[in-house]
Amino acid sequence: TGNTKEIAEARVLISQAESICKCYERLTGMSLKLEKGVMKCTVKNPMKRKAVKFQVSSTGNKHIEFTPVANVSLLPPELREVGVFKAPEAPILLSRVVENLNL
């Protein structure tokens, strides 16, 4: 039936999304969970046995709020407190977090 076909297609899409997330986690060391509109992030460096946790949420006006959660001392100094940044700066913030875990 049509409904069965739609369910099978949805399962394929979910499987593809899960594969993409796993690949992203392997490449960046970052895992994500979305809870009530807040992105809960963990970045790990297994080689150095270090990890940090932080949250990112949208402020609704092309800005994001960065909130450190765990192992704050391992974050770059400018990210150790709650801060609001322009959304296009997000990749730079993530690279700073990863870079700091390699120190």
Short mmCIF file of C-alpha atoms in Angstrom, two decimals:
data_model
loop_
_atom_site.label_atom_id
_atom_site.label_comp_id
_atom_site.label_asym_id
_atom_site.label_seq_id
_atom_site.Cartn_x
_atom_site.Cartn_y
_atom_site.Cartn_z
CA THR A 1 0.00 0.00 0.00
CA GLY A 2 0.99 3.64 -0.28
CA ASN A 3 1.38 4.01 3.46
CA THR A 4 3.83 1.09 3.66
CA LYS A 5 5.93 2.63 0.88
CA GLU A 6 6.03 5.97 2.71
CA ILE A 7 7.12 4.27 5.93
CA ALA A 8 9.90 2.42 4.10
CA GLU A 9 11.08 5.68 2.49
CA ALA A 10 11.05 7.42 5.87
CA ARG A 11 13.14 4.61 7.36
CA VAL A 12 15.70 5.00 4.58
CA LEU A 13 15.90 8.76 5.22
CA ILE A 14 16.32 8.20 8.96
CA SER A 15 19.07 5.66 8.33
CA GLN A 16 20.86 8.09 6.00
CA ALA A 17 20.59 10.90 8.58
CA GLU A 18 22.01 8.63 11.30
CA SER A 19 24.94 7.71 9.03
CA ILE A 20 25.63 11.38 8.33
CA CYS A 21 25.56 12.19 12.06
CA LYS A 22 27.97 9.33 12.86
CA CYS A 23 30.35 10.46 10.11
CA TYR A 24 30.18 14.07 11.34
CA GLU A 25 30.96 12.90 14.87
CA ARG A 26 33.97 10.87 13.67
CA LEU A 27 35.32 13.78 11.62
CA THR A 28 34.84 16.54 14.22
CA GLY A 29 34.74 14.72 17.56
CA MET A 30 31.46 16.54 18.20
CA SER A 31 28.17 14.91 19.10
CA LEU A 32 24.86 16.77 19.24
CA LYS A 33 21.50 16.37 20.93
CA LEU A 34 18.58 18.69 20.37
CA GLU A 35 16.44 19.21 23.46
CA LYS A 36 13.68 21.82 23.64
CA GLY A 37 15.30 24.02 20.99
CA VAL A 38 18.75 23.87 22.60
CA MET A 39 21.64 22.09 20.88
CA LYS A 40 23.58 20.19 23.55
CA CYS A 41 27.11 19.59 22.29
CA THR A 42 29.99 17.40 23.42
CA VAL A 43 33.40 17.69 21.78
CA LYS A 44 35.90 14.92 22.51
CA ASN A 45 39.57 14.47 21.79
CA PRO A 46 40.07 10.73 22.45
CA MET A 47 43.81 10.93 21.78
CA LYS A 48 44.30 13.37 24.68
CA ARG A 49 41.35 11.99 26.69
CA LYS A 50 39.73 15.42 26.93
CA ALA A 51 36.15 16.53 26.42
CA VAL A 52 34.03 19.64 26.82
CA LYS A 53 30.30 20.23 26.85
CA PHE A 54 28.40 23.33 25.86
CA GLN A 55 24.99 24.41 24.63
CA VAL A 56 24.09 26.52 21.65
CA SER A 57 20.72 28.17 21.13
CA SER A 58 19.35 30.70 18.69
CA THR A 59 18.44 34.12 20.01
CA GLY A 60 16.13 34.55 17.02
CA ASN A 61 17.92 37.56 15.56
CA LYS A 62 20.77 35.99 13.56
CA HIS A 63 22.73 35.41 16.74
CA ILE A 64 23.48 32.35 18.84
CA GLU A 65 24.01 32.00 22.56
CA PHE A 66 26.96 29.85 23.62
CA THR A 67 26.76 28.40 27.13
CA PRO A 68 29.68 26.39 28.55
CA VAL A 69 28.55 23.37 30.59
CA ALA A 70 31.41 21.02 31.53
CA ASN A 71 35.22 21.14 31.65
CA VAL A 72 35.03 24.87 31.06
CA SER A 73 38.74 25.29 31.78
CA LEU A 74 39.48 23.36 28.56
CA LEU A 75 37.59 25.90 26.46
CA PRO A 76 39.31 28.93 24.93
CA PRO A 77 39.22 31.86 27.39
CA GLU A 78 36.67 33.79 25.30
CA LEU A 79 34.21 30.84 25.53
CA ARG A 80 34.39 30.13 29.25
CA GLU A 81 31.33 32.25 30.02
CA VAL A 82 27.94 32.62 28.38
CA GLY A 83 28.25 34.71 25.25
CA VAL A 84 26.18 35.86 22.28
CA PHE A 85 27.76 35.65 18.83
CA LYS A 86 26.72 36.26 15.25
CA ALA A 87 25.44 33.03 13.71
CA PRO A 88 28.06 33.05 10.89
CA GLU A 89 30.76 32.90 13.60
CA ALA A 90 29.62 29.41 14.70
CA PRO A 91 32.18 27.49 12.57
CA ILE A 92 34.97 29.66 13.97
CA LEU A 93 33.80 29.01 17.54
CA LEU A 94 33.74 25.26 16.92
CA SER A 95 37.22 25.31 15.41
CA ARG A 96 38.49 27.21 18.48
CA VAL A 97 36.96 24.57 20.78
CA VAL A 98 38.56 21.71 18.81
CA GLU A 99 41.89 23.55 18.57
CA ASN A 100 41.95 24.14 22.33
CA LEU A 101 41.36 20.44 23.03
CA ASN A 102 44.51 19.66 21.02
CA LEU A 103 46.73 21.79 23.29
#
